[in-house]
C-alpha cells in the first residue's frame, strides 16, 4: 500500500554525467512544478567542458530545484533528494545531501569502470557507507534497454541516451505529476525524428510505470500551491528575463535595438534569445571579437538605435577602452556583464560577484557611468528595462550586472502586460529649440544631458570623438580649464541620476536596529532567507538589497545611520564594502565567500548571529 | 527653422569643408586626399546629411573633423567595427572609414578583415604611409624590411604586409590602389570606390614628409613614375613605360615583363579584367620592392578587382522581412507570456 504524503518543501538535485541530459531533466521537472503553482528556484551547475571524459568527477553536471508551498528565495542549501546517474555524481553531491535524505542511484552507473573513474575503492551502494540515507538502487540503464527492446532501428547508444526519461518518469510518479507537459515538449523537440520521439515517450512512461508496479517505494508525495500574489505566472531564467527586458524597453521606446555581442559563458544565451526576435525591430550582430561587439553597438547608438553589448568579466576587460569612448561621446549604450569566477579565464561556469570594482573603476581617465545590478532571475527583466531607460534618458552608457547564478537560475515570474509598462520617450534632435541660434552638440539640459542628434538629420552635421570636448560646441579642446570642467560635468551628470531612481527601501525587517545586512546581486535569496529566520528568532536584524550601485539611491546614507552594525556579504574578496566604506565612512563588516558557489542561508545565519548577541 | 539650413543649390567641394583649422603638417599627403574626397562627394548625388565618416586613431583619423558631414573620431583600430554597427542599423547612410596602415592593419587588423568578408557597403580609405606618424616615427606593418626607425635602430625584422593581397584574401569585393601625388587618379579611384556596392578597399599611398619622406617617390616622381607604375584600365592591355613600350604577358600563371616590338604586340599582352579573381590575385602579387635586386614587375594602380555580391545589410534587411512575413510583427504581450503560464487566483 502506497502512502500519500503531503510535503511543504523539497530540494531535489538531478546529477549525472554531462552527457546524461540532467539539465533537460531538471528543466522539465521545473516546468511541471511551476505549472502547478508551486513556488520554486533552480540552480543548474555544470562543468566548463562540454563533454569532460565520461564517468569522471569533472564531467558531473547537476540541476538543483527547490520547490515549496511557502515562498522560495533560494535553490536551497541542502539537498533532500539526490538523483545520481553514476558514481561520480554521487561522489560530487553526497556532501550536499541532508542526513536522512533520499538517493535514487542508477546502479548501472556504478560498474567497475565508473567506480575507478570516480575514485571509489569499493561500490558505495554495496557497502554500508550510505546507511544514513534512504537509498533506492535502480538499474536505470537496464530498464531503459528493456523498454526499448523493440526499437531495433536504434543503436545501443541512442537507446541509452533516453535513460534520463526513465528517471524523470519515475520522479513524476513519486511527486504525483502527469506526463503531459513533457510529452508535449518531446513532440515539439523531436517533431522530425519519429523514432527518437517514440523511444523517449516509451521510456518516460516506463519510468512512471516502474514507480507504479515496483514495491520499492512506500510513499508518494504532493505539495500544495504556494501563496503568491494573484495573477498569471510563467517560469523564467535570468538571461531570458534580461533579454525580454531589453526587448520590452526597446518596444516601449519605439526604437530599434541593436545587440553587438561575442559568445562568452555565461552570457551567450542573451545573444541566442535576442537573435530570435528580428520581428521586434531588433538586429543582432555576432561580432569578430569583444571589442568589435561593443564598437558595433556604439556605431548603432550613434545612428539612433539602442546599442547593447553582452558579455562576462574577461570580455568587459576587453571592452574598457570602448566604454570610455561611449562615456566621452555621451551616447546611450547598455553593457551587460554576466559575472563569472575570475581572474583571467577563471571559473567560466561558476558564479562570482567580482567585477563590481572593474565596472566601477576599471577604465582610463575619470570615467564614471551608472551601474545597475539584478537580484533574481525574474528581476533581470526590470533591471534591463531600467538600464535602457537610464541610458537613453541620460545619454550615458550603463552597465548592468548579473551573474552565472542568476543567469541560469529560474523562478516563477508574474509577467507584466505590455500596456502597463511605462513608455520611454526618445526624441532624436531634428530641430532647433525656441531661442536656439545654432546647433551645439554638447549643450546640456537641466539634467546635464546633451541631445541625441543622429546622422541623416539635415543641417545638423557635426563631428564627435574621443578627444576632449569643448563645452557646448563639442569641438576638440586641449584647454586645461575646459578639461576640468568637462570631467566634473560628466561626473555630475551621472550623480544627477540619483533623482531619477527609486529610493532605497528595507526589504526585510525594521528600518532601524542592531544589524543591517546590505546585499547586491545574486545573494538576495540567501540573505533574505537568513534574515527571515533570524527575525523569527526575534533578533534585531534588517536587510536592504541594492540594485542601483552607481549612483546609490540618495537616502542610502540615512538608512545606514539607523543601525549599529552594517554587514555586507559578497561572493568576492570585498568589493561593494570598499565603495560603501569610502562613500559613507561606515565601518562595515564583510562576509566573503569565493568558492564559485552561492552563499548559503545557514552560513549567513551563523555569521550574522555573531553580531546579534 | 531646419528648412533654412538645407542647401537648395547643388553642392560643391566647399560645402563639404568644415570650419575647423586643419592640423596636419605642411606638405602632408593627407591634404591632397582631403581635397579629392571633398571634390568627389558632391558628385555622388548623396545628401550630405546622409554621409558619415568614421575614423580611428592616427594622423589620417583627424579626417572627419575637416569634413562638413557627420563624423566620428573613435578609438585606435575600431573604426570599421563602429561603422559596421552603424551601417547594419542604418543601411540608407553612406558610410566611410578613414584609416591608416597602423590603424587598419596593425591594431585594427582583425576588424579590417571581418569588414571585408561581411561586405558592408562601406568605403575604407586606407592611407598607407608605411610609418607611425602620430607617435613620431616607429615602423608600421607596411614598412619595408630592415627599416631603421626610432623603435628599430638596428633595422626592423618584420616582413611587411601586402595590403591589396590581404584584402583579396579576406574576400574583399573591391580592391584598388592609388596615390596622393596623382590627384586625378586619386579622384577617379575614390569615385569608383564610392560607386561600388559592398566594401571598397582603397589603399592610398600617402607621403609622410616628416617621418618617412619619399617612401613612394619612385612611383610619384616624374623621372621614374612611368617605368615603375602600371595603371590598370578595364579591358585594356597592361602597358606601361615612359615610351609605352613595356607590357605584361602571362606565361602560364607567371607574369613577365616584355618589350613591345616587332615580335610582341598589344594583343599578346594580359588584358585587364577587374572581374577576374584569379588575375586579380596575381596582380596583387606585383609587389617587388623597388630598387631591390629582384625588382622586375611594376607596381599596379587602379582597380584590381570588383565583384558584386550581396552586402551584409541587404541580407539583414531581407532576413528581417522574411521573419516578419512568417511570424508577423512582434507581439510583446505574446512574448512576455511565453508558452506555458499558470494562474494564481
Short mmCIF file of N, CA, C and O in Angstrom, two decimals, chain A residues 91-130:
data_model
loop_
_atom_site.label_atom_id
_atom_site.label_comp_id
_atom_site.label_asym_id
_atom_site.label_seq_id
_atom_site.Cartn_x
_atom_site.Cartn_y
_atom_site.Cartn_z
N UNK A 91 29.51 10.96 -5.75
CA UNK A 91 30.69 11.44 -5.03
C UNK A 91 30.67 12.97 -4.90
O UNK A 91 30.92 13.53 -3.85
N UNK A 92 30.35 13.66 -6.00
CA UNK A 92 30.37 15.12 -6.00
C UNK A 92 29.28 15.70 -5.11
O UNK A 92 29.48 16.71 -4.44
N UNK A 93 28.10 15.05 -5.06
CA UNK A 93 26.94 15.67 -4.44
C UNK A 93 26.58 15.16 -3.05
O UNK A 93 25.73 15.75 -2.39
N UNK A 94 27.23 14.09 -2.62
CA UNK A 94 26.83 13.49 -1.35
C UNK A 94 27.00 14.47 -0.19
O UNK A 94 26.17 14.53 0.71
N UNK A 95 28.05 15.29 -0.26
CA UNK A 95 28.28 16.22 0.85
C UNK A 95 27.16 17.26 0.97
O UNK A 95 26.95 17.85 2.04
N UNK A 96 26.41 17.48 -0.11
CA UNK A 96 25.31 18.44 -0.06
C UNK A 96 24.00 17.81 0.38
O UNK A 96 23.00 18.50 0.57
N UNK A 97 23.99 16.49 0.52
CA UNK A 97 22.74 15.78 0.85
C UNK A 97 22.50 15.78 2.35
O UNK A 97 23.41 15.52 3.14
N UNK A 98 21.26 16.09 2.71
CA UNK A 98 20.86 16.09 4.11
C UNK A 98 21.01 14.69 4.72
O UNK A 98 20.77 13.70 4.03
N UNK A 99 21.36 14.61 5.98
CA UNK A 99 21.33 13.31 6.66
C UNK A 99 19.88 12.81 6.63
O UNK A 99 18.95 13.56 6.91
N UNK A 100 19.70 11.58 6.25
CA UNK A 100 18.35 11.04 6.13
C UNK A 100 17.71 11.31 4.78
O UNK A 100 16.57 10.94 4.54
N UNK A 101 18.45 11.98 3.88
CA UNK A 101 17.93 12.30 2.56
C UNK A 101 17.81 11.06 1.68
O UNK A 101 18.31 9.98 2.02
N UNK A 102 17.13 11.25 0.56
CA UNK A 102 16.86 10.12 -0.35
C UNK A 102 17.86 10.13 -1.50
O UNK A 102 18.16 11.19 -2.05
N UNK A 103 18.36 8.93 -1.82
CA UNK A 103 19.22 8.80 -3.01
C UNK A 103 18.54 7.85 -3.99
O UNK A 103 18.18 6.73 -3.63
N UNK A 104 18.34 8.35 -5.22
CA UNK A 104 17.99 7.45 -6.31
C UNK A 104 19.27 7.18 -7.08
O UNK A 104 19.79 8.10 -7.71
N UNK A 105 19.80 5.99 -7.04
CA UNK A 105 21.06 5.73 -7.73
C UNK A 105 20.82 4.80 -8.90
O UNK A 105 20.13 3.78 -8.78
N UNK A 106 21.37 5.17 -10.03
CA UNK A 106 21.34 4.29 -11.19
C UNK A 106 22.45 3.26 -10.99
O UNK A 106 23.63 3.54 -11.24
N UNK A 107 22.10 2.08 -10.55
CA UNK A 107 23.14 1.11 -10.17
C UNK A 107 23.99 0.70 -11.36
O UNK A 107 25.14 0.30 -11.20
N UNK A 108 23.44 0.86 -12.59
CA UNK A 108 24.26 0.57 -13.77
C UNK A 108 25.41 1.56 -13.92
O UNK A 108 26.37 1.30 -14.64
N UNK A 109 25.30 2.70 -13.27
CA UNK A 109 26.37 3.71 -13.34
C UNK A 109 27.40 3.51 -12.24
O UNK A 109 28.20 4.41 -11.98
N UNK A 110 27.37 2.35 -11.59
CA UNK A 110 28.34 2.06 -10.52
C UNK A 110 29.13 0.80 -10.84
O UNK A 110 29.48 0.02 -9.95
N UNK A 111 29.38 0.59 -12.14
CA UNK A 111 30.18 -0.58 -12.50
C UNK A 111 31.66 -0.30 -12.23
O UNK A 111 32.04 0.80 -11.81
N UNK A 112 32.49 -1.30 -12.47
CA UNK A 112 33.92 -1.20 -12.11
C UNK A 112 34.55 0.06 -12.72
O UNK A 112 35.29 0.78 -12.06
N UNK A 113 34.22 0.30 -13.98
CA UNK A 113 34.84 1.43 -14.67
C UNK A 113 34.44 2.76 -14.02
O UNK A 113 35.27 3.62 -13.73
N UNK A 114 33.11 2.91 -13.77
CA UNK A 114 32.64 4.14 -13.14
C UNK A 114 33.23 4.34 -11.75
O UNK A 114 33.55 5.45 -11.36
N UNK A 115 33.35 3.23 -11.02
CA UNK A 115 33.91 3.33 -9.67
C UNK A 115 35.36 3.78 -9.73
O UNK A 115 35.81 4.62 -8.94
N UNK A 116 36.10 3.21 -10.70
CA UNK A 116 37.50 3.58 -10.84
C UNK A 116 37.63 5.07 -11.22
O UNK A 116 38.40 5.81 -10.62
N UNK A 117 36.84 5.50 -12.20
CA UNK A 117 36.93 6.89 -12.67
C UNK A 117 36.56 7.90 -11.59
O UNK A 117 37.01 9.04 -11.60
N UNK A 118 35.73 7.46 -10.65
CA UNK A 118 35.32 8.40 -9.61
C UNK A 118 36.07 8.13 -8.29
O UNK A 118 35.70 8.65 -7.25
N UNK A 119 37.12 7.33 -8.39
CA UNK A 119 38.00 7.06 -7.24
C UNK A 119 37.28 6.42 -6.04
O UNK A 119 37.57 6.75 -4.90
N UNK A 120 36.33 5.55 -6.31
CA UNK A 120 35.75 4.76 -5.22
C UNK A 120 36.51 3.44 -5.12
O UNK A 120 36.64 2.73 -6.13
N UNK A 121 37.03 3.13 -3.94
CA UNK A 121 37.75 1.86 -3.76
C UNK A 121 36.76 0.70 -3.84
O UNK A 121 37.04 -0.36 -4.36
N UNK A 122 35.57 0.93 -3.27
CA UNK A 122 34.54 -0.10 -3.41
C UNK A 122 33.18 0.55 -3.66
O UNK A 122 33.02 1.75 -3.46
N UNK A 123 32.26 -0.25 -4.11
CA UNK A 123 30.97 0.29 -4.51
C UNK A 123 30.19 0.82 -3.30
O UNK A 123 29.81 0.04 -2.41
N UNK A 124 29.92 2.12 -3.25
CA UNK A 124 29.21 2.69 -2.09
C UNK A 124 27.78 2.19 -1.97
O UNK A 124 27.18 2.29 -0.90
N UNK A 125 27.24 1.67 -3.06
CA UNK A 125 25.86 1.15 -2.98
C UNK A 125 25.83 -0.20 -2.29
O UNK A 125 24.78 -0.66 -1.85
N UNK A 126 27.00 -0.84 -2.23
CA UNK A 126 27.02 -2.22 -1.71
C UNK A 126 27.63 -2.32 -0.32
O UNK A 126 27.48 -3.32 0.35
N UNK A 127 28.38 -1.31 0.12
CA UNK A 127 28.89 -1.37 1.50
C UNK A 127 27.94 -0.58 2.39
O UNK A 127 26.86 -0.17 1.95
N UNK A 128 28.31 -0.29 3.61
CA UNK A 128 27.34 0.40 4.47
C UNK A 128 27.65 1.88 4.63
O UNK A 128 27.30 2.51 5.61
N UNK A 129 28.30 2.45 3.59
CA UNK A 129 28.66 3.87 3.70
C UNK A 129 27.46 4.80 3.57
O UNK A 129 27.54 5.96 3.92
N UNK A 130 26.33 4.28 3.10
CA UNK A 130 25.18 5.17 2.88
C UNK A 130 24.04 4.87 3.86
O UNK A 130 22.88 5.20 3.59
#
